[in-house]
Coordinates of C-alpha atoms in Angstrom, one line a residue:
M1 CA 47.4 29.8 -4.4
L2 CA 44.9 28.2 -2.1
F3 CA 47.5 27.7 0.6
N4 CA 45.5 27.2 3.7
S5 CA 42.9 24.6 4.7
L6 CA 39.9 26.8 4.8
E7 CA 40.5 28.2 1.3
F8 CA 41.1 24.7 0.1
V9 CA 37.7 23.6 1.5
A10 CA 36.0 26.8 0.1
F11 CA 37.2 25.9 -3.4
F12 CA 35.8 22.4 -3.0
A13 CA 32.5 23.9 -1.9
V14 CA 32.2 25.7 -5.2
V15 CA 33.2 22.6 -7.2
F16 CA 31.0 20.2 -5.4
P17 CA 27.4 21.2 -6.5
I18 CA 28.4 21.7 -10.1
Y19 CA 30.3 18.3 -10.2
W20 CA 27.3 16.3 -9.0
L21 CA 25.0 17.9 -11.7
L22 CA 27.0 15.9 -14.2
R23 CA 26.1 12.3 -14.7
T24 CA 28.5 10.8 -17.3
R25 CA 32.1 9.8 -16.9
N26 CA 33.4 12.1 -19.6
S27 CA 31.6 15.2 -18.3
Q28 CA 32.7 14.6 -14.7
N29 CA 36.3 14.0 -15.8
L30 CA 36.4 17.1 -18.0
F31 CA 34.9 19.3 -15.3
L32 CA 37.4 17.9 -12.7
L33 CA 40.3 18.5 -15.1
V34 CA 39.2 22.2 -15.7
A35 CA 38.6 22.7 -12.0
S36 CA 42.0 21.2 -11.2
Y37 CA 43.7 23.5 -13.7
V38 CA 41.9 26.5 -12.3
F39 CA 43.0 25.4 -8.8
Y40 CA 46.7 25.2 -10.0
A41 CA 46.4 28.5 -11.9
A42 CA 45.4 30.3 -8.7
W43 CA 49.1 30.0 -7.8
D44 CA 50.7 30.9 -11.2
W45 CA 48.8 30.4 -14.5
R46 CA 52.0 30.2 -16.5
F47 CA 53.0 26.9 -15.0
L48 CA 49.8 25.3 -16.4
F49 CA 51.8 24.9 -19.6
L50 CA 54.4 22.9 -17.8
L51 CA 51.8 20.7 -16.1
A52 CA 49.8 20.2 -19.4
G53 CA 52.9 19.7 -21.5
S54 CA 54.4 17.1 -19.1
T55 CA 51.1 15.3 -19.0
L56 CA 50.8 15.1 -22.8
I57 CA 54.4 13.9 -23.3
D58 CA 54.0 11.2 -20.7
F59 CA 50.6 10.1 -22.1
F60 CA 51.9 9.6 -25.6
A61 CA 55.3 8.2 -24.6
V62 CA 53.6 5.5 -22.5
K63 CA 51.3 4.6 -25.4
Q64 CA 54.4 4.0 -27.4
I65 CA 55.7 1.6 -24.7
H66 CA 52.5 -0.5 -25.1
A67 CA 52.5 -0.2 -28.9
A68 CA 56.0 -1.6 -29.0
G69 CA 54.6 -5.0 -28.1
D70 CA 57.4 -7.6 -27.5
D71 CA 60.1 -5.3 -28.9
E72 CA 62.0 -5.0 -25.6
R73 CA 64.5 -2.5 -27.0
R74 CA 61.7 0.0 -28.1
R75 CA 59.7 -0.6 -24.9
R76 CA 62.7 0.2 -22.8
G77 CA 63.7 3.1 -24.9
W78 CA 60.3 4.8 -24.6
M79 CA 60.2 4.1 -20.8
I80 CA 63.6 5.7 -20.4
F81 CA 62.5 8.6 -22.5
S82 CA 59.4 9.2 -20.3
V83 CA 61.3 8.9 -17.1
A84 CA 64.2 11.1 -18.4
V85 CA 61.9 13.9 -19.5
N86 CA 60.2 14.0 -16.1
L87 CA 63.6 13.9 -14.3
V88 CA 65.0 16.7 -16.5
V89 CA 62.0 18.9 -15.8
L90 CA 62.2 18.3 -12.1
S91 CA 65.9 18.8 -12.0
F92 CA 65.8 22.0 -14.0
F93 CA 63.3 23.7 -11.8
K94 CA 64.1 22.2 -8.5
Y95 CA 67.9 21.5 -8.5
F96 CA 69.5 23.9 -11.0
G97 CA 70.2 26.6 -8.4
F98 CA 71.3 24.0 -5.8
F99 CA 73.8 22.3 -8.1
I100 CA 75.2 25.6 -9.4
S101 CA 75.6 27.1 -5.9
S102 CA 77.2 23.8 -4.6
L103 CA 79.6 23.8 -7.6
T104 CA 80.5 27.4 -7.1
A105 CA 81.2 26.9 -3.4
L106 CA 83.3 23.8 -4.1
A107 CA 85.4 25.7 -6.7
R108 CA 86.0 28.5 -4.3
G109 CA 87.1 25.9 -1.7
V110 CA 89.9 24.8 -4.0
G111 CA 90.9 28.4 -4.9
I112 CA 88.9 28.8 -8.2
D113 CA 86.8 32.0 -8.1
L114 CA 83.6 31.3 -10.0
T115 CA 80.8 33.8 -10.2
D116 CA 77.5 32.4 -8.9
P117 CA 75.0 33.1 -11.7
V118 CA 72.0 35.3 -10.8
L119 CA 69.7 33.1 -12.8
R120 CA 67.2 31.3 -10.5
F121 CA 63.9 29.6 -11.3
V122 CA 60.6 29.6 -9.4
L123 CA 59.8 26.1 -8.1
P124 CA 56.4 25.1 -9.6
V125 CA 54.2 24.1 -6.7
G126 CA 53.5 20.3 -6.5
I127 CA 56.0 19.5 -9.3
S128 CA 57.7 16.7 -7.2
F129 CA 54.3 15.0 -6.7
Y130 CA 53.0 15.0 -10.3
V131 CA 56.3 14.1 -11.7
F132 CA 56.4 11.0 -9.4
H133 CA 52.9 10.1 -10.6
E134 CA 54.0 10.2 -14.2
I135 CA 57.2 8.2 -13.5
S136 CA 55.4 5.4 -11.7
Y137 CA 52.7 5.3 -14.4
A138 CA 55.4 4.8 -17.2
V139 CA 57.3 2.2 -15.2
D140 CA 54.2 0.3 -14.3
V141 CA 53.1 0.1 -17.9
Y142 CA 56.6 -1.0 -18.9
R143 CA 56.5 -3.7 -16.3
R144 CA 53.1 -4.8 -17.7
R145 CA 51.4 -4.2 -14.3
I146 CA 48.8 -2.0 -15.9
E147 CA 47.4 -1.2 -19.3
P148 CA 48.0 2.4 -20.6
E149 CA 45.1 4.8 -20.5
N150 CA 43.7 5.7 -23.9
N151 CA 41.6 8.7 -22.9
I152 CA 43.7 11.9 -22.5
I153 CA 41.1 13.5 -20.3
T154 CA 41.0 10.5 -17.9
Y155 CA 44.8 10.5 -17.7
G156 CA 44.9 14.2 -17.2
V157 CA 42.5 14.0 -14.3
F158 CA 44.7 11.3 -12.7
I159 CA 47.7 13.6 -12.9
A160 CA 46.0 16.9 -12.0
F161 CA 43.2 15.8 -9.5
F162 CA 43.2 18.9 -7.3
P163 CA 42.8 17.3 -3.8
Q164 CA 46.2 15.5 -4.4
L165 CA 47.9 17.7 -7.0
V166 CA 50.1 19.9 -4.8
A167 CA 50.9 17.7 -1.8
G168 CA 49.9 14.1 -2.6
P169 CA 49.3 11.4 -1.6
I170 CA 51.4 10.0 -4.5
T171 CA 48.8 7.6 -5.7
R172 CA 49.3 4.7 -8.2
A173 CA 47.6 4.5 -11.6
A174 CA 46.4 1.0 -10.8
H175 CA 44.4 2.4 -7.9
M176 CA 43.2 5.7 -9.4
L177 CA 42.6 5.2 -13.1
P178 CA 39.8 2.6 -12.7
Q179 CA 38.0 5.1 -10.5
F180 CA 38.1 7.7 -13.3
R181 CA 37.1 5.2 -16.0
V182 CA 33.5 5.0 -14.6
A183 CA 30.9 7.6 -13.7
R184 CA 30.9 8.4 -10.0
R185 CA 27.6 8.1 -8.2
W186 CA 26.1 10.4 -5.6
P187 CA 27.8 9.6 -2.3
T188 CA 26.1 7.4 0.2
A189 CA 25.1 8.7 3.7
E190 CA 28.2 6.9 5.1
Q191 CA 30.5 8.5 2.5
F192 CA 29.0 12.0 3.2
Y193 CA 29.5 11.6 6.9
S194 CA 32.9 10.0 6.9
G195 CA 34.1 12.4 4.3
G196 CA 32.9 15.4 6.4
V197 CA 34.5 13.9 9.5
L198 CA 37.8 13.6 7.6
I199 CA 37.6 17.2 6.4
L200 CA 36.8 18.4 9.9
T201 CA 39.6 16.3 11.5
G202 CA 42.1 17.5 8.9
I203 CA 41.2 21.2 9.5
F204 CA 41.6 20.6 13.2
K205 CA 45.0 18.9 12.8
K206 CA 46.1 21.7 10.5
V207 CA 44.8 24.8 12.3
V208 CA 45.0 23.6 16.0
M209 CA 47.9 21.1 16.0
G210 CA 49.8 22.3 13.0
D211 CA 49.6 26.1 13.1
T212 CA 49.3 27.0 16.8
L213 CA 53.0 26.3 17.6
V214 CA 54.4 27.9 14.4
P215 CA 55.2 31.4 15.9
Y216 CA 57.3 29.9 18.7
V217 CA 58.9 27.2 16.6
N218 CA 59.9 29.8 13.9
Q219 CA 61.2 32.2 16.5
V220 CA 63.5 29.7 18.1
F221 CA 64.7 28.0 14.9
S222 CA 65.4 31.4 13.2
K223 CA 67.5 32.6 16.2
P224 CA 68.6 29.7 18.4
S225 CA 71.3 31.8 20.0
G226 CA 70.3 32.8 23.6
H227 CA 67.9 29.9 24.0
G228 CA 68.9 27.1 26.5
P229 CA 68.3 23.4 26.2
L230 CA 64.7 23.5 27.5
P231 CA 63.4 26.1 25.0
L232 CA 65.2 24.4 22.2
M233 CA 63.7 21.0 23.1
I234 CA 60.2 22.6 23.3
A235 CA 60.7 24.1 19.8
A236 CA 62.0 20.8 18.4
V237 CA 59.1 18.8 19.8
G238 CA 56.8 21.6 18.7
F239 CA 58.0 21.2 15.1
S240 CA 57.4 17.4 15.3
I241 CA 53.8 18.1 16.3
H242 CA 53.5 20.9 13.8
I243 CA 54.7 19.0 10.7
Y244 CA 52.5 16.0 11.6
G245 CA 49.4 18.1 12.2
D246 CA 50.1 20.1 9.0
F247 CA 50.8 17.2 6.7
A248 CA 48.4 14.6 8.1
G249 CA 45.8 17.4 8.3
Y250 CA 46.2 18.1 4.6
T251 CA 46.0 14.4 3.8
D252 CA 42.7 14.1 5.8
V253 CA 41.2 17.1 4.1
A254 CA 42.3 15.8 0.7
R255 CA 40.9 12.3 1.4
G256 CA 37.6 13.8 2.7
I257 CA 37.1 16.0 -0.3
A258 CA 38.0 13.2 -2.7
R259 CA 35.5 10.9 -0.9
L260 CA 32.7 13.4 -1.4
L261 CA 33.6 13.5 -5.1
G262 CA 33.3 9.7 -5.2
V263 CA 37.0 9.0 -5.3
D264 CA 39.0 7.0 -2.8
L265 CA 42.5 8.2 -1.9
A266 CA 44.9 6.0 -0.1
R267 CA 45.9 6.7 3.5
N268 CA 49.2 8.5 3.9
F269 CA 49.7 8.0 7.7
E270 CA 49.2 5.2 10.2
Q271 CA 50.0 6.8 13.5
P272 CA 53.7 7.2 12.8
Y273 CA 54.7 8.6 16.2
L274 CA 53.4 5.4 17.9
S275 CA 56.2 3.5 16.0
R276 CA 58.5 1.2 18.0
N277 CA 61.5 1.7 15.7
I278 CA 62.7 3.8 12.8
T279 CA 61.7 1.2 10.2
Q280 CA 58.1 1.1 11.4
F281 CA 58.1 4.9 11.4
W282 CA 59.0 5.1 7.7
R283 CA 56.3 2.5 6.9
T284 CA 53.7 4.7 8.6
W285 CA 54.9 8.2 7.8
H286 CA 54.1 9.6 4.3
I287 CA 53.3 6.1 3.2
S288 CA 52.8 7.0 -0.4
L289 CA 56.3 8.5 -0.7
S290 CA 57.9 5.7 1.3
S291 CA 56.3 3.0 -0.8
W292 CA 57.2 4.9 -4.0
L293 CA 60.9 5.1 -3.0
H294 CA 60.8 1.4 -2.1
D295 CA 59.2 0.2 -5.4
Y296 CA 60.9 2.6 -7.9
L297 CA 64.2 3.2 -6.3
Y298 CA 65.2 0.8 -3.5
I299 CA 64.1 -2.3 -5.4
P300 CA 65.7 -1.3 -8.8
L301 CA 68.9 -0.7 -6.8
G302 CA 68.8 -4.3 -5.7
G303 CA 66.8 -4.0 -2.5
N304 CA 67.9 -6.5 0.2
H305 CA 69.1 -9.0 -2.4
G306 CA 72.8 -9.5 -2.2
S307 CA 75.2 -8.9 0.7
K308 CA 74.2 -7.0 3.8
W309 CA 76.5 -4.1 2.8
T310 CA 74.6 -3.9 -0.5
T311 CA 71.4 -3.6 1.4
Y312 CA 72.8 -0.9 3.7
R313 CA 74.1 1.0 0.6
N314 CA 70.7 0.8 -1.0
L315 CA 68.9 2.1 2.1
M316 CA 71.4 5.0 2.3
L317 CA 71.0 5.9 -1.3
T318 CA 67.2 5.7 -1.2
M319 CA 67.0 8.0 1.9
L320 CA 69.6 10.4 0.6
I321 CA 67.6 10.8 -2.6
G322 CA 64.4 11.0 -0.5
G323 CA 65.9 13.8 1.4
L324 CA 66.9 15.6 -1.8
W325 CA 63.4 15.1 -3.1
H326 CA 62.1 17.2 -0.1
G327 CA 64.3 20.2 -1.0
A328 CA 67.3 21.3 -2.9
S329 CA 69.5 22.0 0.1
W330 CA 72.2 20.1 2.0
H331 CA 70.2 20.1 5.3
F332 CA 67.6 17.9 3.6
V333 CA 70.3 15.6 2.2
V334 CA 71.8 15.2 5.7
W335 CA 68.3 14.6 7.2
G336 CA 67.7 11.9 4.6
G337 CA 71.2 10.4 5.3
L338 CA 70.6 10.3 9.0
N339 CA 67.3 8.4 8.5
G340 CA 69.1 6.1 6.0
L341 CA 71.9 5.4 8.6
A342 CA 69.3 4.7 11.3
L343 CA 67.4 2.3 9.0
A344 CA 70.7 0.5 8.2
V345 CA 71.6 0.2 11.9
H346 CA 68.2 -1.1 12.7
R347 CA 68.5 -3.7 10.0
A348 CA 72.0 -4.6 11.0
R349 CA 70.8 -5.3 14.5
G350 CA 68.2 -7.7 13.1
G351 CA 65.3 -5.3 13.6
T352 CA 62.1 -5.8 11.7
A353 CA 58.8 -4.0 11.5
P354 CA 55.5 -5.4 10.2
R355 CA 53.6 -3.3 7.6
G356 CA 50.3 -1.6 8.1
R357 CA 48.3 -0.7 11.2
Q358 CA 49.5 -2.5 14.4
A359 CA 47.9 -3.4 17.7
L360 CA 47.6 -0.8 20.5
P361 CA 51.0 -0.3 22.2
T362 CA 51.4 -1.5 25.8
W363 CA 52.7 0.5 28.7
R364 CA 55.9 -1.6 28.5
E365 CA 56.5 -0.3 25.0
A366 CA 56.1 3.3 26.0
P367 CA 59.9 3.9 26.6
V368 CA 60.8 2.4 23.2
I369 CA 58.2 4.5 21.5
F370 CA 59.4 7.6 23.3
A371 CA 63.0 6.8 22.4
N372 CA 62.0 6.5 18.7
F373 CA 60.1 9.7 18.8
T374 CA 63.1 11.4 20.3
L375 CA 65.3 10.1 17.5
V376 CA 62.9 11.3 14.8
T377 CA 62.6 14.7 16.5
I378 CA 66.4 15.1 16.5
F379 CA 66.4 14.3 12.8
W380 CA 63.5 16.8 12.2
V381 CA 65.8 19.6 13.4
F382 CA 67.8 19.3 10.2
F383 CA 64.5 19.3 8.2
A384 CA 63.2 22.4 10.0
S385 CA 66.4 24.5 9.8
K386 CA 66.9 26.8 6.9
S387 CA 70.4 25.5 6.2
L388 CA 72.9 22.9 7.4
A389 CA 74.8 25.6 9.3
A390 CA 71.6 26.7 11.0
A391 CA 71.0 23.1 12.2
W392 CA 74.5 22.8 13.7
H393 CA 74.0 26.2 15.3
F394 CA 70.7 24.9 16.8
F395 CA 72.5 21.9 18.4
A396 CA 75.5 24.0 19.5
N397 CA 73.2 26.1 21.8
F398 CA 72.3 23.1 23.8
T399 CA 75.6 23.5 25.7
S400 CA 75.4 27.2 26.4
G401 CA 73.6 29.5 28.8
G402 CA 72.2 27.2 31.3
L403 CA 68.9 25.4 31.2
L404 CA 66.8 28.3 29.9
G405 CA 69.6 30.4 28.3
P406 CA 70.1 34.2 28.7
R407 CA 66.9 35.0 26.7
P408 CA 64.4 32.3 27.8
G409 CA 61.3 34.3 26.6
A410 CA 57.8 32.8 27.1
W411 CA 58.9 29.2 27.3
W412 CA 56.5 27.9 29.9
P413 CA 53.2 28.7 28.1
N414 CA 54.7 27.0 25.0
L415 CA 55.8 24.0 27.1
V416 CA 52.1 23.7 28.3
L417 CA 50.9 24.0 24.7
V418 CA 53.3 21.3 23.5
L419 CA 52.2 19.0 26.3
V420 CA 48.5 19.6 25.6
L421 CA 48.8 19.3 21.8
G422 CA 51.1 16.3 22.1
S423 CA 48.5 14.6 24.3
V424 CA 45.7 15.4 21.9
M425 CA 47.9 14.0 19.0
V426 CA 48.5 10.8 20.9
A427 CA 44.9 10.4 21.9
M428 CA 43.7 10.9 18.3
D429 CA 46.3 8.3 17.0
L430 CA 45.3 5.8 19.7
V431 CA 41.6 6.2 18.6
D432 CA 42.6 5.8 15.0
R433 CA 44.7 2.8 15.8
V434 CA 41.6 0.8 17.0
R435 CA 39.3 2.1 14.3
V436 CA 36.8 -0.3 12.7
E437 CA 35.2 1.9 10.2
R438 CA 36.8 4.4 7.9
A439 CA 36.2 7.2 10.4
P440 CA 36.4 6.0 14.1
L441 CA 33.6 8.4 15.2
L442 CA 31.1 6.4 13.2
T443 CA 30.8 3.7 15.8
W444 CA 30.5 6.0 18.8
P445 CA 27.2 7.3 20.4
M446 CA 25.7 10.3 18.5
W447 CA 25.9 12.6 21.6
L448 CA 29.6 11.9 21.9
Q449 CA 30.2 12.4 18.1
G450 CA 28.3 15.7 18.3
A451 CA 30.3 16.9 21.4
L452 CA 33.6 16.1 19.8
C453 CA 32.7 17.7 16.5
G454 CA 31.5 20.8 18.3
A455 CA 34.7 21.0 20.4
A456 CA 36.8 20.6 17.2
I457 CA 34.8 23.5 15.5
V458 CA 35.2 25.7 18.6
S459 CA 38.9 25.0 18.8
I460 CA 39.4 25.8 15.1
I461 CA 37.5 29.1 15.4
I462 CA 39.7 30.0 18.5
C463 CA 42.9 29.1 16.8
S464 CA 42.2 30.5 13.3
G465 CA 42.5 34.2 14.2
A466 CA 46.2 34.4 13.2
A467 CA 47.4 34.8 9.7
P468 CA 46.9 31.5 7.8
T469 CA 50.1 29.3 7.5
P470 CA 50.8 27.6 4.2
F471 CA 50.8 23.8 4.1
V472 CA 54.4 22.7 4.6
Y473 CA 54.5 20.2 1.7
F474 CA 53.2 22.7 -0.8
Q475 CA 56.8 23.9 -1.1
F476 CA 58.0 20.5 -2.3

């Protein structure tokens, strides 16, 4: 599988010149579909049958929704069928082992000795993303928000488009299908440049911000015993920087590649660590997932209509399921539950958060932003740990062994690294916050653009000597 950013871009470099030799919509879509399937097959060709079968079932089931006309019973039945098939596929591969292991542990807890079956399934990469694409498409057609797609190749490209196939963004059919229904034209100079800047920015975030801290973060999280509060805090903040650089970096690369292919992907991040509260954080972090959960889970549950306790319940259920979406393990469920609890508390206190990109924060807001970042970082500990017990073990070591612990290791170079990369992260987000064009660099003097791009390339070369680290969200 093309797990790291440089291989991802190398695959695109092969696709790009062939793609632009094609001039018609059908030829471009067919080539993109084949290329996307080759991309997916690089991980495991056997799961192509799952991807293709899931696409075909959803395509024909949704056409039946439309064909049912005003027969609400048939329309609803086909919509439920489409959603159910997708959820069964997702649950079978992603949650079978989790539920069986949890049931076995529960039985043993009450004195019933059950044998945990050896049967386990490999998790198909990207299944959580393309299943969510298919569910939203079926529901949107059922709600009459969009018309169904009649061309199976066009629909297949929407589901399998390789820049977003394995880690999103989770785009909507209303945004993507119109782009695949027409022939794409050769990119303009602005699209070329802004797409290239996005790719370079994404690789920088991934390689420099995302991967540099991985060795220390993994070392501390795998064996928190012996590390005092300071090394643990460095590792926790390091993970916050790592996951942002990794995932936001992937999104930038995906958006840049798509732009050079004549396709516009939605933004997935709006400077989340500059958020003033937890609600704003979740409106600016992994925006495509947050909005999906809001539209297809939170709203159907009742949203904020009804009593305040109903609203809190809906927030908790949405975030618990969101946590489970990230991984079949209790530490993800707890991570989601903590975020749901924080959202409920913020709402109970009358807190609000406007959507979209906000104005630059003031110095007076710095303590609030720092407090919110600290809260998010504490929650990330549950996300980063291998299990719920490991997360509790991480926190337990805050009270043992003094400030540095009995085995402090090389904590101070990593403290400097966290401070430097954290400053770079904040600087990049502040620049992005005040952007006018699609890429902020476009409005700057050419000498400054060249200097920054050169510095980014040098940094990538320096930091890319270690073994490549897979994108975090490929595992979901």
